[in-house]
């Protein structure tokens, strides 16, 4: 979800040496099967759902955090986390009654709260709420999910599409910060945030929601413009004059490449199967740099400027890409993605990759459930 920001604060840097190394302090999870991990994640989400149907809290056990305006920034984090948790529960192969009830309550909360406004001129975490909110609502429409009427779902979907049009940058992308202009139309965007929103818009189209062709075309062109000849992606189009920065190389891009490849494949099929395979190979080959950034508390402090919040995001989109490929590819890459996700599992059944107030376990567990559920072997054909 990439819920965390990319901004390094002086306070964070000053406190870096006293910040706990959370990756080392937490005990490793016992080895479990994917099915056991899925059941544990469902149980954790059901147990930790807020009374109002949402997930996540504006609390922190640390002395510093990424910037988040009150209340807008936290409303965005909670809405995006809730959408991911709903998607994870809805995707799961197991649907116990308590999970179905949790999904109903979450969907009822989302139709009233997922349209989050911009928190302030420089902070646009609401982009994640709009993108993942639209993806969840579109899936709910397609599957006729309980918790909200079709009329409510379609009305919210229309509003989310309209909102994404408002926050789309002149170059066709979406971002989560804009410290340059603070204008009504944001000026800063990233390739992967754009890909996340473009995937949601494509899925909304499939659900019968009207999406302006111009919005889709500009977003596609933005992601395509960020694609380098070697199949990696610029962090954002603003880095076109620094394409060899570490974050733009394979070691920094592999976890973001999957979302961008998926966005370019959906709808118009801009990329072929071979391009998707190359991206998944990149994900596997660069895993040592991905895992090195897992749970590090300061954004982009690891090799190739990898941040912990790339980790589960990249694995989830890798699983989504894998769904578009033949079964032979699933047999090769599915186990690798599953193994990578299980490395982020905790003994209580949750998953997380980066400490973020009280949202990291909900959004991380949502990502993991989506990933594991979609990587399971396909049922044999009759």
C-alpha atoms as one frame of an Amber mdcrd trajectory, in Angstrom:
protein
   0.000   0.000   0.000   2.965   2.023   0.396   1.156   3.836   3.151   4.359
   5.290   4.616   5.956   8.424   3.239   9.312   8.791   1.555  10.303  11.839
   3.605  13.295  11.709   5.938  12.934  13.977   8.933  15.721  15.573  10.882
  14.175  14.138  14.037  14.169  10.674  12.548  17.781  10.950  11.551  18.754
  12.311  14.938  16.987   9.452  16.699  18.044   6.740  14.298  20.722   5.290
  16.548  18.377   4.945  19.490  15.483   3.591  17.398  15.010  -0.137  18.012
  15.961  -2.548  15.269  12.508  -4.048  15.077  13.508  -6.629  12.490  15.916
  -8.225  14.964  13.965  -7.788  18.185  10.829  -9.579  17.057  11.035 -13.369
  17.262  10.700 -15.237  13.970   7.378 -16.920  13.253   7.257 -20.682  13.427
   7.357 -22.321  10.030   3.809 -22.755   8.774   2.109 -23.862   5.594   0.447
 -21.244   3.383  -2.963 -22.567   4.450  -2.082 -22.239   8.137  -0.780 -18.722
   7.510  -4.022 -17.774   5.755  -6.138 -19.096   8.618  -3.960 -17.293  11.151
  -4.199 -14.008   9.250  -7.976 -14.294   9.050  -8.117 -14.909  12.785  -5.888
 -11.941  13.532  -7.949  -9.557  11.386 -11.234 -10.727  12.895  -9.848 -10.304
  16.410  -8.335  -6.867  15.773 -11.125  -5.161  13.830 -12.186  -1.841  15.330
 -15.672  -1.539  16.810 -16.802   0.644  13.886 -15.740  -1.941  11.289 -12.419
  -0.364  10.292  -8.837  -1.445  10.966  -5.836   0.523  12.238  -5.189   3.077
  14.954  -3.452   6.440  15.229  -1.140   5.191  17.964   2.589   4.586  18.010
   5.135   2.974  20.275   7.941   5.097  18.801   9.168   8.593  19.613   8.958
   9.683  15.957   6.915   8.783  12.896   6.427   9.811   9.282   4.441  13.005
   8.975   0.662  12.557   9.145  -1.705  15.487   9.484  -4.425  15.206  12.103
  -7.026  14.085  11.333  -6.729  13.816   7.513  -3.529  11.805   7.294  -4.798
   9.224   9.755  -8.194   9.051   8.086  -6.362   8.157   4.880  -4.192   5.513
   6.539  -7.229   3.927   8.210  -9.329   3.932   5.022  -6.559   2.408   2.907
  -5.776  -0.194   5.589  -9.439  -1.132   5.903  -9.777  -1.556   2.142  -6.755
  -3.874   2.071  -8.040  -5.890   5.032 -11.426  -6.308   3.336  -9.742  -7.387
   0.102  -7.611  -9.896   1.991 -10.555 -11.440   3.816 -12.669 -11.444   0.656
  -9.928 -13.157  -1.391  -9.263 -15.872   1.177 -10.216 -19.455   0.274 -11.685
 -19.883   3.766 -14.821 -17.899   4.611 -15.794 -18.666   8.232 -18.868 -16.864
   9.548 -16.824 -14.488  11.690 -14.855 -13.389   8.601 -18.046 -12.822   6.608
 -19.431 -10.677   9.419 -16.169  -8.706   9.618 -16.343  -8.089   5.868 -19.929
  -6.848   6.128 -19.028  -4.356   8.848 -15.929  -3.203   6.959 -17.832  -2.647
   3.711 -20.521  -0.682   5.547 -17.761   1.491   7.053 -16.016   1.983   3.697
 -19.039   3.304   1.811 -19.239   6.104   4.387 -15.550   6.810   4.976 -13.325
   5.739   2.090 -13.671   9.017   0.163 -10.936  10.797   2.126 -10.029  14.410
   1.444  -6.526  15.781   0.999  -5.061  16.319   4.458  -3.092  19.461   3.569
  -1.351  20.982   0.566   1.814  18.884   0.780   0.350  15.610   2.005  -1.828
  13.352  -0.150  -2.017  10.009   1.622  -5.662  10.031   0.577  -4.441   8.830
  -2.825  -3.880   5.394  -1.265  -7.350   5.464   0.289  -8.926   6.375  -3.036
  -6.973   3.750  -4.975  -7.413   0.809  -2.642 -10.903   1.952  -1.705 -11.929
   1.883  -5.369 -10.354  -1.543  -5.844 -12.303  -2.915  -2.868 -15.575  -1.293
  -3.908 -15.179  -2.565  -7.482 -14.598  -6.100  -6.208 -17.615  -5.788  -3.925
 -19.766  -4.750  -6.898 -18.559  -7.655  -9.025 -19.060 -10.221  -6.281 -22.273
  -8.682  -4.883 -20.647  -8.638  -1.464 -22.868  -8.186   1.603 -22.603  -5.076
   3.748 -23.810  -2.387   1.342 -26.360  -2.133  -1.446 -25.368  -2.094  -5.102
 -26.644   1.484  -5.338 -24.425   2.555  -2.429 -21.399   0.812  -3.882 -21.828
   2.319  -7.342 -22.368   5.798  -5.916 -19.157   5.538  -3.890 -17.271   4.141
  -6.879 -18.375   7.073  -9.034 -17.213   9.499  -6.364 -13.832   7.785  -6.010
 -13.277   7.910  -9.778 -14.155  11.611  -9.759 -11.772  12.230  -6.851  -8.909
  10.455  -8.598  -9.512  12.732 -11.591  -9.162  15.745  -9.307  -5.868  14.591
  -7.804  -4.289  13.372 -11.059  -1.185  15.430 -11.807  -0.693  17.273 -15.118
   1.741  14.545 -16.231  -0.945  11.921 -15.695   0.223  10.381 -12.430  -0.659
  10.290  -8.759   1.538  10.848  -5.732   1.310  11.022  -1.958   3.292  14.247
  -1.386   3.554  17.617  -3.083   5.909  19.950  -1.283   6.681  21.938  -4.442
   3.526  23.832  -5.312   0.689  23.016  -2.931  -1.656  23.740  -5.810  -5.171
  22.403  -6.380  -3.738  20.025  -8.984  -0.761  18.277  -7.326   2.561  18.526
  -9.153   4.432  15.448  -7.846   3.760  11.813  -8.676   5.372   8.381  -8.622
   5.199   5.495 -11.064   3.965   2.941  -8.539   1.288   5.135  -6.936   0.070
   5.824 -10.453   0.096   2.091 -11.177  -1.920   1.360  -8.024  -4.591   3.871
  -9.031  -4.596   2.724 -12.655  -5.162  -0.901 -11.608  -8.094   0.235  -9.450
  -9.581   2.232 -12.324  -9.272  -0.724 -14.693 -11.019  -2.972 -12.181 -13.742
  -0.367 -11.706 -14.325  -0.466 -15.468 -14.736  -4.242 -15.320 -17.322  -3.748
 -12.565 -19.338  -1.468 -14.849 -18.206   1.852 -13.387 -17.711   4.659 -15.899
 -14.106   5.885 -16.045 -13.075   8.819 -18.289 -10.849   7.483 -21.100  -8.605
  10.537 -20.813  -7.813   9.744 -17.171  -6.867   6.171 -18.114  -4.796   7.197
 -21.123  -2.802   9.807 -19.206  -2.109   7.386 -16.365  -0.977   4.649 -18.754
   1.333   7.064 -20.571   2.811   8.193 -17.261   3.685   4.643 -16.173   5.021
   3.832 -19.629   7.203   6.958 -19.587   8.744   5.757 -16.315   9.623   2.357
 -17.766  13.312   1.976 -18.596  14.698  -0.228 -21.405  15.795  -2.888 -18.901
  12.262  -3.277 -17.531  12.858  -1.330 -14.313  10.947   1.843 -13.438  11.870
   5.317 -12.334  10.561   6.058  -8.848   8.759   8.943 -10.496   8.961  10.862
 -13.743  10.757  13.650 -11.859  13.794  11.331 -11.717  14.199  11.116 -15.492
  17.447  13.066 -15.251  18.800  10.650 -12.642  17.875   7.236 -14.033  20.920
   5.575 -12.473  20.008   6.503  -8.922  19.943   3.279  -6.884  16.178   3.364
  -6.355  15.729   3.268 -10.137  17.998   0.245 -10.629  16.828  -3.355 -10.392
  17.772  -3.609  -6.714  15.553  -0.659  -5.869  12.834  -1.147  -8.460  11.988
  -4.858  -8.302   9.275  -4.536  -5.645   7.638  -1.604  -7.468   8.054  -3.084
 -10.940   5.241  -5.583 -10.373   2.517  -2.955  -9.870   3.686  -1.025 -12.918
   3.765  -4.153 -15.089   0.270  -5.118 -13.946  -1.076  -1.647 -14.691   0.358
  -1.696 -18.211  -0.974  -5.191 -18.879  -4.562  -4.612 -17.725  -6.960  -3.012
 -20.133  -4.894  -2.543 -23.257  -2.314  -5.290 -22.812   0.653  -2.975 -23.368
   3.082  -5.608 -22.018   3.298  -9.232 -23.160   3.853 -12.379 -21.094   7.617
 -12.215 -21.534   7.771  -8.742 -19.993   5.759  -9.980 -17.009   8.083 -12.967
 -16.631  11.120 -10.708 -16.725   9.619  -8.644 -13.924   9.033 -11.707 -11.771
  12.583 -12.902 -12.432  13.778  -9.500 -11.296  11.702  -9.854  -8.113  13.388
 -13.172  -7.306  16.915 -12.117  -8.262  16.822  -8.918  -6.211  15.241 -10.482
  -3.143  18.385 -10.047  -1.052  17.979  -6.274  -1.277  14.243  -6.452  -0.618
  14.684  -8.494   2.556  17.507  -6.224   3.743  15.026  -3.354   3.975  12.343
  -5.317   5.814  11.170  -3.507   8.989  13.954  -0.934   8.964  12.408   2.073
  10.739  13.825   4.893   8.589  12.443   5.205   5.031  14.898   4.360   2.245
  17.805   3.623   4.587  18.669   0.265   3.030  20.592  -0.707  -0.113  19.333
   0.849  -3.350  17.152   3.140  -1.218  14.770   0.263  -0.554  12.236   0.966
   2.168  10.504  -1.632   4.296   7.109  -0.613   2.996   8.079  -1.767  -0.507
   8.173  -5.381   0.661   4.644  -6.740   1.009   3.390  -4.276  -1.599   5.733
  -5.803  -4.171   4.897  -9.400  -3.285   1.162  -8.701  -3.554   1.464  -7.218
  -7.021   3.787 -10.053  -7.983   0.969 -12.457  -7.115  -1.457 -10.372  -9.175
   0.906 -10.502 -12.161   1.281 -14.251 -11.747  -2.480 -14.691 -12.169  -2.141
 -13.502 -15.760   0.441 -16.133 -16.702   0.167 -19.859 -17.487   0.231 -22.494
 -14.749   3.862 -23.314 -15.550   4.870 -19.833 -14.425   2.826 -20.180 -11.244
   4.730 -23.360 -10.367   8.027 -21.502 -10.748   7.281 -18.177  -9.089   4.370
 -18.949  -6.757   6.476 -20.779  -4.143   9.090 -17.987  -4.201   6.478 -15.307
  -3.525   4.850 -17.394  -0.792   8.231 -17.973   0.887   8.993 -14.246   0.743
   5.651 -13.310   2.311   5.996 -15.830   5.119   9.231 -14.110   6.159   7.095
 -11.150   7.272   4.758 -13.279   9.399   4.606 -12.798  13.164   3.808 -15.371
  15.872   0.368 -13.822  16.436  -0.622 -14.541  12.826  -0.218 -10.985  11.532
   2.219  -9.684   8.908   4.067  -6.402   8.669   7.002  -4.840   6.847   7.416
  -1.283   8.168   6.413   0.308  11.514   3.667   2.872  10.850   1.646   4.123
  13.820  -1.001   1.437  14.449  -1.621   0.616  10.781   1.309  -1.605   9.826
  -0.114  -4.907  11.015  -3.576  -4.391   9.468  -2.334  -3.280   6.052   0.500
  -5.839   6.099  -1.870  -8.656   6.961  -4.248  -7.525   4.228  -1.433  -7.564
   1.663  -0.290 -10.998   2.828  -3.767 -12.524   2.658  -4.284 -11.241  -0.877
  -0.888 -12.586  -1.904  -1.131 -16.022  -0.341  -4.697 -16.557  -1.519  -3.869
 -15.689  -5.113  -0.678 -17.771  -5.163  -2.338 -21.012  -4.140  -2.393 -23.667
  -6.864  -5.345 -23.398  -9.216  -7.991 -26.120  -8.945  -7.523 -28.861 -11.527
  -9.751 -28.530 -14.578 -12.663 -30.994 -14.829
